Amino acid sequence: MAVTSLTDGVVAPTHPLVPSRHRVVERSLEASDISTLILEPIDRPISAFRAGQFNMLSAFGVGEVAISISSAPGSSDKLEHTIRDVGAVSHALWACQPGEIVGVRGPFGTDWGIDQFENKELVVIAGGIGLAPLRGAIRQLAIRPPGSSRVVVLAGARTPDQIIFGNELEGWRAAGIDVETTVDAADSDWKGHVGVVTQLLKEVPFDPPLTTALICGPEIMMRFTARALIDRGVDPSAIFVSLERNMQCGIGWCGHCQLGPYLLCRDGPVLPWEPITAALIEERER
Amino acid sequence: MPPEPVVIDRGGVDALIAALRSRGYRTIGPVVRNGAIVHAEISSVADLPAGWHDEQAPGSYRIHHNEDDDELFGWAVGPQSFKASLFPPASIVWRGRRDSGGVLVEQATDEAPPEAFFGARPCEVAGMSVLGTVLSGGAYPDPNCARHQSSGFVVAVECGAPASTCFCSSMGSGPSATEGFDIALTELTSAGDHRFLARAGTEKGQSVLDEIPQRELKEKDREDRHGVIERSREIITRHLDASAVPSLLARNLEHPRWEDVAERCLACGNCTLVCPTCFCAATSERTNLSGEIQLERRWDSCFDLAHSYLHGGSVRVSTRSRYRQWMTHKLSTWVDQFGMSGCVGCGRCITWCPVGIDITEEVSAIAETDGATMTNEVPLQPSEA
Amino acid sequence: MEEMHDLIGEFPLFSGLPKETIELAAGCAHNVAFDTGARILTEGHSADTFYLIRRGRVSLQVRKPSGKAIVIETLGPGSVLGLSWLVPPYRWHFDAVALEPIGAVAVDGACLRGKADADSSFGYGLLQRIAQVLLERLQSTRERLLDVYGSDLAH
């Protein structure tokens, strides 16, 4: 098998499994096991993305994982990814320091559909690292002119030191977004909410029949949260979740990310709760 | 108005193989090896399995040689399909190495010559079409698959001897060849006149066929071909209601039959290996001792426990859930994902299953008690009642 | 000055109940306020008076021998603060500390129990409402036990 050689280190591959090299220009630690990397392209930049989509990030020599893009679309925002250290590949990515090189392929998947949410009520509910795939969308909403949709952000985390993007929340509040956070447990230094994120729904006035909800977090949290919203009168088809399954290629070739009729890399990860998604994730071993 | 078919003889088949080879095609066709009819590069008609016949049943495959006849295609299908050409079992996609500036990545290119797929059954032709749609028909076409398909040459051979495990007629993929081929042959042996009706399906096919020694089609040849196809249809005993199956399975995900088949299934994955349309692949990065990084893509199976690995465990742990995934994907959710069924009715999964699980029988069993669900209650002991 | 029965009638615990029922309960209630940091309930003390929070947030806490207390849950406007008045041994299980200035309706638990003993349909209606609160608190607690953001258990 012949191997094409490079010219000036720039590769223009036709094969969709070949990553585009990116350099880490900045790394910030959001929590002990969560870091955000800011990336700049060495090879071709990825094409324009929409909030909610993901890239396949490669730690060369270790492997590749699907990670949601946590920056907002638009040239003023550099490409950012927030990574939680949960396995060999994510550990390698989480640990990357400025100057190191990673591979990027994307953008893939469906998006939160932010552009459609004009003049409506939008409730964004995040659990843990789930705030990262929503951050791009929230940043987009924060720069909208006043008088656009009313936006509420509810974010849950395990403990106060696990709340990510804490320094951005004030900026979102200043932009007119209602932001409330809650934790599962804390000591008495914490003066904020303690309880599940669905409890926060009681504290925040919103009009269920007019509401669109975006939920992202561990699947259990998304299931419980969706049901709580439906109990309060939100239309199930106006609830969107971001699902996760074993993703290896990101381009619909490898068959791993199937969930019933969906290939999550192509038909997801963002999906409406009804008509099908609820049944899929409520079934065992699907 | 498509051009008239012509008739060639065994010598014509030899000439066809030679014509393909002279055009630079690596010609792959059926040969007998290790007790089965498998694919290998062929150079003449002498390589073909003349006089060989197969008997297939759930979990059973045998071939035998008949000294008296010289039928070239008197068998159904072997364990292999041409999937391996469009989608190799293992391939290196890219290589990388670290240098002073970081990492250099080079795409590995495949410079294999174009292939002629000789002796492709109509179900195989259909299988290649399905696989092509899956891998090359989406937003990110697989360039290798696309190239092998477009530069390839398909010589289809219609079926005169379907196996008991075949059900191509139910899936609309046989026993006759209707599309997807460059040349289609039908072997005719009536009245001791061993010949082949040959028709071109493309201009590419026609230009090759024009070079082959041939004679004009007679009405008798046309009738004999019709007879072969009709007889094949009658021989086929297994059936599946292809239009009803997708919704049947979608509404029977909790049917007790899944538990029943799980008690028999070994989760060995043979069915996925022999299936002409199974496309699951695992990608992994490896580093060798000299520091070269390779991305390997290789065949995977949904029967593998690691296939659905997520956050420290697998989603589909039980054999029941994995068998259900395979069968509902193949016959039902494939339609949602790709717009057609994943099954072409070749019957390989039935033949090559070590315990003889028959996908058509499983469908019938579910259809018979459509809507039945599992109960977890166990019958009470007399003392408890 | 708002009538007590209108006031408590707005709380999920009482809203929608018949007017006579709410009047009965109102007889056991009066308005109170607390400053930020005030300890409203003390673990181990007799569970006499419970509170319907009108304004501000309260932290349910458990004290440790040394170090900071652990916050179990925070409750806001509309919540019932204190449930142990309902069943023996009528003792509080946690501290409740005001995180903000609190406006609340204080309800005499013994008084309410007495009225429930005397009028069983009043008692049943009250218990149904309290069961709702208990179920929500239990579910919230169970969900946090799952530790969905932390452990491998929940994935």
Tab-separated table of N, CA and C in Angstrom, chain A residues 1-6 9 11-19 21 23 58-64 86 101 107-108 244-246 248-256 258 260-263 266-267 283-286, chain B residues 92-95 98 101-111 135 140-144 253 279-283 285 287 293 295 297 300 306-307 309-311 315-318 320-321 324-325 329 333 336-338:
chain	number	residue	atom	x	y	z
A	1	MET	N	0.849	-1.193	0.000
A	1	MET	CA	0.000	0.000	0.000
A	1	MET	C	0.881	1.237	0.000
A	2	ALA	N	0.733	2.082	-1.015
A	2	ALA	CA	1.591	3.263	-1.103
A	2	ALA	C	1.156	4.307	-0.082
A	3	VAL	N	2.048	5.128	0.292
A	3	VAL	CA	1.742	6.184	1.262
A	3	VAL	C	2.070	7.521	0.640
A	4	THR	N	1.086	8.430	0.636
A	4	THR	CA	1.391	9.750	0.068
A	4	THR	C	2.251	10.511	1.053
A	5	SER	N	3.183	11.260	0.544
A	5	SER	CA	4.022	12.043	1.458
A	5	SER	C	3.515	13.478	1.517
A	6	LEU	N	3.938	14.156	2.506
A	6	LEU	CA	3.433	15.494	2.762
A	6	LEU	C	4.198	16.555	2.003
A	9	GLY	N	4.084	19.931	5.263
A	9	GLY	CA	3.371	19.514	6.464
A	9	GLY	C	1.861	19.689	6.376
A	11	VAL	N	-1.702	18.490	4.978
A	11	VAL	CA	-2.358	17.341	4.354
A	11	VAL	C	-3.743	17.761	3.899
A	12	ALA	N	-4.096	17.438	2.696
A	12	ALA	CA	-5.473	17.671	2.247
A	12	ALA	C	-6.053	16.317	1.890
A	13	PRO	N	-6.424	15.541	2.892
A	13	PRO	CA	-6.841	14.175	2.607
A	13	PRO	C	-8.244	14.128	2.026
A	14	THR	N	-8.515	13.088	1.299
A	14	THR	CA	-9.883	12.876	0.872
A	14	THR	C	-10.566	11.885	1.801
A	15	HIS	N	-9.797	11.250	2.651
A	15	HIS	CA	-10.371	10.221	3.499
A	15	HIS	C	-10.924	10.837	4.789
A	16	PRO	N	-12.221	10.645	5.042
A	16	PRO	CA	-12.836	11.306	6.207
A	16	PRO	C	-12.374	10.782	7.566
A	17	LEU	N	-11.533	9.768	7.595
A	17	LEU	CA	-11.032	9.303	8.885
A	17	LEU	C	-9.678	9.914	9.238
A	18	VAL	N	-9.115	10.707	8.345
A	18	VAL	CA	-7.828	11.333	8.636
A	18	VAL	C	-8.061	12.639	9.384
A	19	PRO	N	-7.453	12.780	10.563
A	19	PRO	CA	-7.714	13.986	11.354
A	19	PRO	C	-6.941	15.199	10.849
A	21	ARG	N	-4.720	18.211	12.082
A	21	ARG	CA	-3.935	18.508	13.278
A	21	ARG	C	-4.262	19.895	13.817
A	23	ARG	N	-3.275	22.590	17.255
A	23	ARG	CA	-2.365	22.815	18.379
A	23	ARG	C	-3.156	23.353	19.566
A	58	SER	N	-8.547	13.411	18.585
A	58	SER	CA	-7.552	12.343	18.596
A	58	SER	C	-6.381	12.698	19.485
A	59	ALA	N	-6.102	11.836	20.468
A	59	ALA	CA	-4.832	11.943	21.185
A	59	ALA	C	-3.929	10.971	20.455
A	60	PHE	N	-3.016	11.509	19.649
A	60	PHE	CA	-2.251	10.641	18.758
A	60	PHE	C	-1.561	9.516	19.515
A	61	GLY	N	-1.755	8.312	19.002
A	61	GLY	CA	-1.141	7.147	19.621
A	61	GLY	C	-1.998	6.537	20.714
A	62	VAL	N	-3.037	7.244	21.131
A	62	VAL	CA	-3.903	6.688	22.177
A	62	VAL	C	-5.259	6.320	21.585
A	63	GLY	N	-5.881	7.292	20.931
A	63	GLY	CA	-7.171	6.984	20.325
A	63	GLY	C	-7.982	8.241	20.106
A	64	GLU	N	-9.246	8.035	19.807
A	64	GLU	CA	-10.122	9.122	19.421
A	64	GLU	C	-11.419	9.036	20.203
A	86	VAL	N	-12.225	10.462	31.991
A	86	VAL	CA	-12.930	9.242	32.410
A	86	VAL	C	-12.316	7.968	31.847
A	101	ILE	N	-0.102	18.649	20.266
A	101	ILE	CA	-0.900	18.512	19.045
A	101	ILE	C	-1.949	17.429	19.207
A	107	PRO	N	-17.184	19.198	11.876
A	107	PRO	CA	-18.136	18.921	12.953
A	107	PRO	C	-19.184	17.895	12.533
A	108	PHE	N	-19.651	17.135	13.494
A	108	PHE	CA	-20.613	16.090	13.183
A	108	PHE	C	-21.872	16.245	14.017
A	244	GLU	N	-25.683	9.926	24.129
A	244	GLU	CA	-24.316	9.446	23.951
A	244	GLU	C	-24.310	7.928	23.854
A	245	ARG	N	-23.585	7.409	22.902
A	245	ARG	CA	-23.339	5.978	22.813
A	245	ARG	C	-21.892	5.823	22.352
A	246	ASN	N	-21.425	4.594	22.230
A	246	ASN	CA	-20.072	4.299	21.778
A	246	ASN	C	-19.879	4.874	20.385
A	248	GLN	N	-17.185	5.707	17.352
A	248	GLN	CA	-15.820	5.460	16.898
A	248	GLN	C	-15.454	6.214	15.636
A	249	CYS	N	-16.406	6.346	14.684
A	249	CYS	CA	-15.989	7.002	13.453
A	249	CYS	C	-16.593	8.398	13.314
A	250	GLY	N	-17.791	8.608	13.865
A	250	GLY	CA	-18.430	9.916	13.787
A	250	GLY	C	-19.066	10.210	12.443
A	251	ILE	N	-18.927	9.312	11.474
A	251	ILE	CA	-19.365	9.602	10.108
A	251	ILE	C	-20.337	8.568	9.549
A	252	GLY	N	-20.916	7.732	10.417
A	252	GLY	CA	-21.952	6.805	9.972
A	252	GLY	C	-21.452	5.547	9.304
A	253	TRP	N	-20.163	5.212	9.513
A	253	TRP	CA	-19.627	4.006	8.874
A	253	TRP	C	-19.536	2.816	9.801
A	254	CYS	N	-19.308	3.060	11.096
A	254	CYS	CA	-18.828	1.955	11.930
A	254	CYS	C	-19.934	1.226	12.666
A	255	GLY	N	-21.135	1.795	12.706
A	255	GLY	CA	-22.272	1.100	13.288
A	255	GLY	C	-22.358	1.097	14.804
A	256	HIS	N	-21.384	1.686	15.519
A	256	HIS	CA	-21.401	1.563	16.967
A	256	HIS	C	-22.410	2.454	17.663
A	258	GLN	N	-25.364	3.255	17.020
A	258	GLN	CA	-26.777	3.016	16.727
A	258	GLN	C	-27.611	3.010	17.987
A	260	GLY	N	-31.532	2.089	18.143
A	260	GLY	CA	-32.747	1.858	17.388
A	260	GLY	C	-32.580	2.378	15.967
A	261	PRO	N	-33.510	3.196	15.492
A	261	PRO	CA	-33.456	3.667	14.112
A	261	PRO	C	-32.426	4.765	13.872
A	262	TYR	N	-31.785	5.229	14.916
A	262	TYR	CA	-30.866	6.356	14.756
A	262	TYR	C	-29.412	5.927	14.719
A	263	LEU	N	-28.623	6.660	13.916
A	263	LEU	CA	-27.161	6.647	14.057
A	263	LEU	C	-26.875	7.963	14.753
A	266	ARG	N	-25.150	10.944	13.260
A	266	ARG	CA	-25.731	11.562	12.075
A	266	ARG	C	-27.128	12.109	12.408
A	267	ASP	N	-27.928	11.327	13.110
A	267	ASP	CA	-29.291	11.726	13.455
A	267	ASP	C	-29.349	12.368	14.844
A	283	GLU	N	-36.023	1.912	27.418
A	283	GLU	CA	-35.922	0.454	27.266
A	283	GLU	C	-34.581	-0.056	27.730
A	284	ARG	N	-34.592	-1.206	28.370
A	284	ARG	CA	-33.335	-1.813	28.815
A	284	ARG	C	-32.537	-2.340	27.643
A	285	GLU	N	-31.249	-2.171	27.703
A	285	GLU	CA	-30.316	-2.802	26.758
A	285	GLU	C	-30.622	-2.529	25.296
A	286	ARG	N	-31.101	-1.317	25.037
A	286	ARG	CA	-31.368	-1.020	23.647
A	286	ARG	C	-30.095	-0.466	23.030
B	92	ILE	N	-5.206	-0.213	6.957
B	92	ILE	CA	-4.604	0.937	7.642
B	92	ILE	C	-5.125	2.189	6.947
B	93	VAL	N	-5.691	3.106	7.683
B	93	VAL	CA	-6.275	4.308	7.091
B	93	VAL	C	-5.258	5.441	7.009
B	94	TRP	N	-4.542	5.637	8.109
B	94	TRP	CA	-3.472	6.635	8.049
B	94	TRP	C	-2.338	6.214	8.948
B	95	ARG	N	-1.180	6.798	8.657
B	95	ARG	CA	0.003	6.572	9.479
B	95	ARG	C	0.488	7.907	9.996
B	98	ARG	N	5.925	11.024	14.949
B	98	ARG	CA	6.278	12.235	15.665
B	98	ARG	C	7.586	12.775	15.103
B	101	GLY	N	8.596	18.880	15.193
B	101	GLY	CA	7.542	19.886	15.243
B	101	GLY	C	6.252	19.371	15.848
B	102	GLY	N	6.181	18.076	16.068
B	102	GLY	CA	4.910	17.555	16.582
B	102	GLY	C	4.607	16.208	15.981
B	103	VAL	N	3.477	16.155	15.284
B	103	VAL	CA	3.060	14.879	14.690
B	103	VAL	C	2.792	15.087	13.214
B	104	LEU	N	3.239	14.175	12.393
B	104	LEU	CA	2.987	14.225	10.955
B	104	LEU	C	2.028	13.101	10.609
B	105	VAL	N	0.977	13.422	9.894
B	105	VAL	CA	0.000	12.393	9.558
B	105	VAL	C	-0.074	12.220	8.055
B	106	GLU	N	0.008	10.980	7.602
B	106	GLU	CA	-0.041	10.710	6.171
B	106	GLU	C	-1.155	9.727	5.879
B	107	GLN	N	-1.955	10.072	4.917
B	107	GLN	CA	-3.033	9.173	4.531
B	107	GLN	C	-2.467	7.992	3.764
B	108	ALA	N	-2.916	6.782	4.147
B	108	ALA	CA	-2.489	5.600	3.405
B	108	ALA	C	-3.404	5.447	2.207
B	109	THR	N	-2.831	5.300	1.038
B	109	THR	CA	-3.714	5.124	-0.115
B	109	THR	C	-3.655	3.692	-0.594
B	110	ASP	N	-4.745	3.309	-1.162
B	110	ASP	CA	-4.888	1.948	-1.646
B	110	ASP	C	-4.733	1.984	-3.145
B	111	GLU	N	-3.659	1.367	-3.645
B	111	GLU	CA	-3.448	1.388	-5.085
B	111	GLU	C	-3.698	0.030	-5.711
B	135	LEU	N	-21.973	2.764	3.013
B	135	LEU	CA	-20.635	3.326	3.191
B	135	LEU	C	-20.352	4.530	2.297
B	140	TYR	N	-20.526	11.319	4.149
B	140	TYR	CA	-19.070	11.093	4.113
B	140	TYR	C	-18.775	9.794	3.368
B	141	PRO	N	-18.730	9.843	2.021
B	141	PRO	CA	-18.511	8.605	1.267
B	141	PRO	C	-17.152	7.994	1.562
B	142	ASP	N	-17.137	6.683	1.712
B	142	ASP	CA	-15.887	5.947	1.890
B	142	ASP	C	-15.196	5.913	0.530
B	143	PRO	N	-14.083	6.624	0.378
B	143	PRO	CA	-13.487	6.723	-0.966
B	143	PRO	C	-13.013	5.388	-1.520
B	144	ASN	N	-12.528	4.497	-0.656
B	144	ASN	CA	-12.065	3.203	-1.151
B	144	ASN	C	-13.222	2.346	-1.625
B	253	LEU	N	-40.439	-5.759	20.512
B	253	LEU	CA	-39.118	-5.750	21.130
B	253	LEU	C	-39.089	-6.489	22.465
B	279	PHE	N	-21.676	-4.087	8.289
B	279	PHE	CA	-20.635	-3.099	8.019
B	279	PHE	C	-19.940	-2.563	9.263
B	280	CYS	N	-20.301	-3.082	10.446
B	280	CYS	CA	-19.683	-2.543	11.659
B	280	CYS	C	-18.167	-2.680	11.592
B	281	ALA	N	-17.477	-1.620	11.997
B	281	ALA	CA	-16.018	-1.618	11.973
B	281	ALA	C	-15.503	-0.978	13.246
B	282	ALA	N	-14.398	-1.467	13.728
B	282	ALA	CA	-13.751	-0.865	14.884
B	282	ALA	C	-12.531	-0.109	14.393
B	283	THR	N	-12.348	1.110	14.908
B	283	THR	CA	-11.136	1.843	14.552
B	283	THR	C	-10.275	1.948	15.798
B	285	GLU	N	-6.167	3.138	17.257
B	285	GLU	CA	-4.832	3.663	16.990
B	285	GLU	C	-3.814	2.783	17.681
B	287	THR	N	0.471	2.140	18.219
B	287	THR	CA	1.829	2.657	18.035
B	287	THR	C	2.771	1.463	18.046
B	293	ILE	N	2.559	5.608	14.344
B	293	ILE	CA	1.172	5.454	14.767
B	293	ILE	C	0.371	5.011	13.549
B	295	LEU	N	-3.689	4.123	12.181
B	295	LEU	CA	-5.117	3.966	12.464
B	295	LEU	C	-5.597	2.774	11.666
B	297	ARG	N	-8.608	0.116	10.682
B	297	ARG	CA	-10.062	-0.076	10.657
B	297	ARG	C	-10.293	-1.547	10.357
B	300	ASP	N	-15.957	-5.459	12.747
B	300	ASP	CA	-16.387	-5.644	14.130
B	300	ASP	C	-17.757	-6.305	14.065
B	306	ALA	N	-18.034	-5.733	23.628
B	306	ALA	CA	-17.472	-4.380	23.655
B	306	ALA	C	-18.097	-3.446	22.635
B	307	HIS	N	-18.922	-3.994	21.752
B	307	HIS	CA	-19.499	-3.178	20.685
B	307	HIS	C	-20.280	-1.983	21.242
B	309	TYR	N	-19.889	-0.661	24.292
B	309	TYR	CA	-19.200	-0.172	25.490
B	309	TYR	C	-19.471	1.321	25.720
B	310	LEU	N	-19.795	1.658	26.962
B	310	LEU	CA	-20.058	3.051	27.306
B	310	LEU	C	-19.772	3.248	28.777
B	311	HIS	N	-18.873	4.179	29.105
B	311	HIS	CA	-18.635	4.547	30.506
B	311	HIS	C	-18.449	3.363	31.437
B	315	VAL	N	-23.816	-1.411	27.038
B	315	VAL	CA	-25.265	-1.195	27.072
B	315	VAL	C	-25.976	-2.523	26.849
B	316	ARG	N	-25.470	-3.303	25.871
B	316	ARG	CA	-26.097	-4.593	25.551
B	316	ARG	C	-25.226	-5.702	26.124
B	317	VAL	N	-25.656	-6.153	27.281
B	317	VAL	CA	-24.873	-7.174	27.975
B	317	VAL	C	-25.388	-8.574	27.680
B	318	SER	N	-26.709	-8.746	27.751
B	318	SER	CA	-27.257	-10.087	27.583
B	318	SER	C	-27.198	-10.508	26.121
B	320	ARG	N	-29.490	-12.000	24.695
B	320	ARG	CA	-30.808	-11.626	24.192
B	320	ARG	C	-30.776	-10.245	23.526
B	321	SER	N	-30.177	-9.278	24.228
B	321	SER	CA	-30.167	-7.915	23.678
B	321	SER	C	-29.292	-7.827	22.453
B	324	ARG	N	-31.128	-9.541	19.507
B	324	ARG	CA	-32.217	-8.638	19.132
B	324	ARG	C	-31.684	-7.452	18.344
B	325	GLN	N	-30.559	-6.891	18.766
B	325	GLN	CA	-29.949	-5.774	18.051
B	325	GLN	C	-29.628	-6.186	16.618
B	329	HIS	N	-31.848	-4.719	13.624
B	329	HIS	CA	-31.125	-3.805	12.753
B	329	HIS	C	-31.221	-4.277	11.315
B	333	THR	N	-34.552	-1.600	11.661
B	333	THR	CA	-34.027	-0.233	11.797
B	333	THR	C	-33.072	0.158	10.669
B	336	ASP	N	-34.919	2.398	8.515
B	336	ASP	CA	-34.964	3.780	9.008
B	336	ASP	C	-33.660	4.504	8.731
B	337	GLN	N	-32.553	3.779	8.884
B	337	GLN	CA	-31.238	4.414	8.774
B	337	GLN	C	-30.827	4.651	7.328
B	338	PHE	N	-31.179	3.727	6.435
B	338	PHE	CA	-30.630	3.802	5.082
B	338	PHE	C	-31.647	3.735	3.956
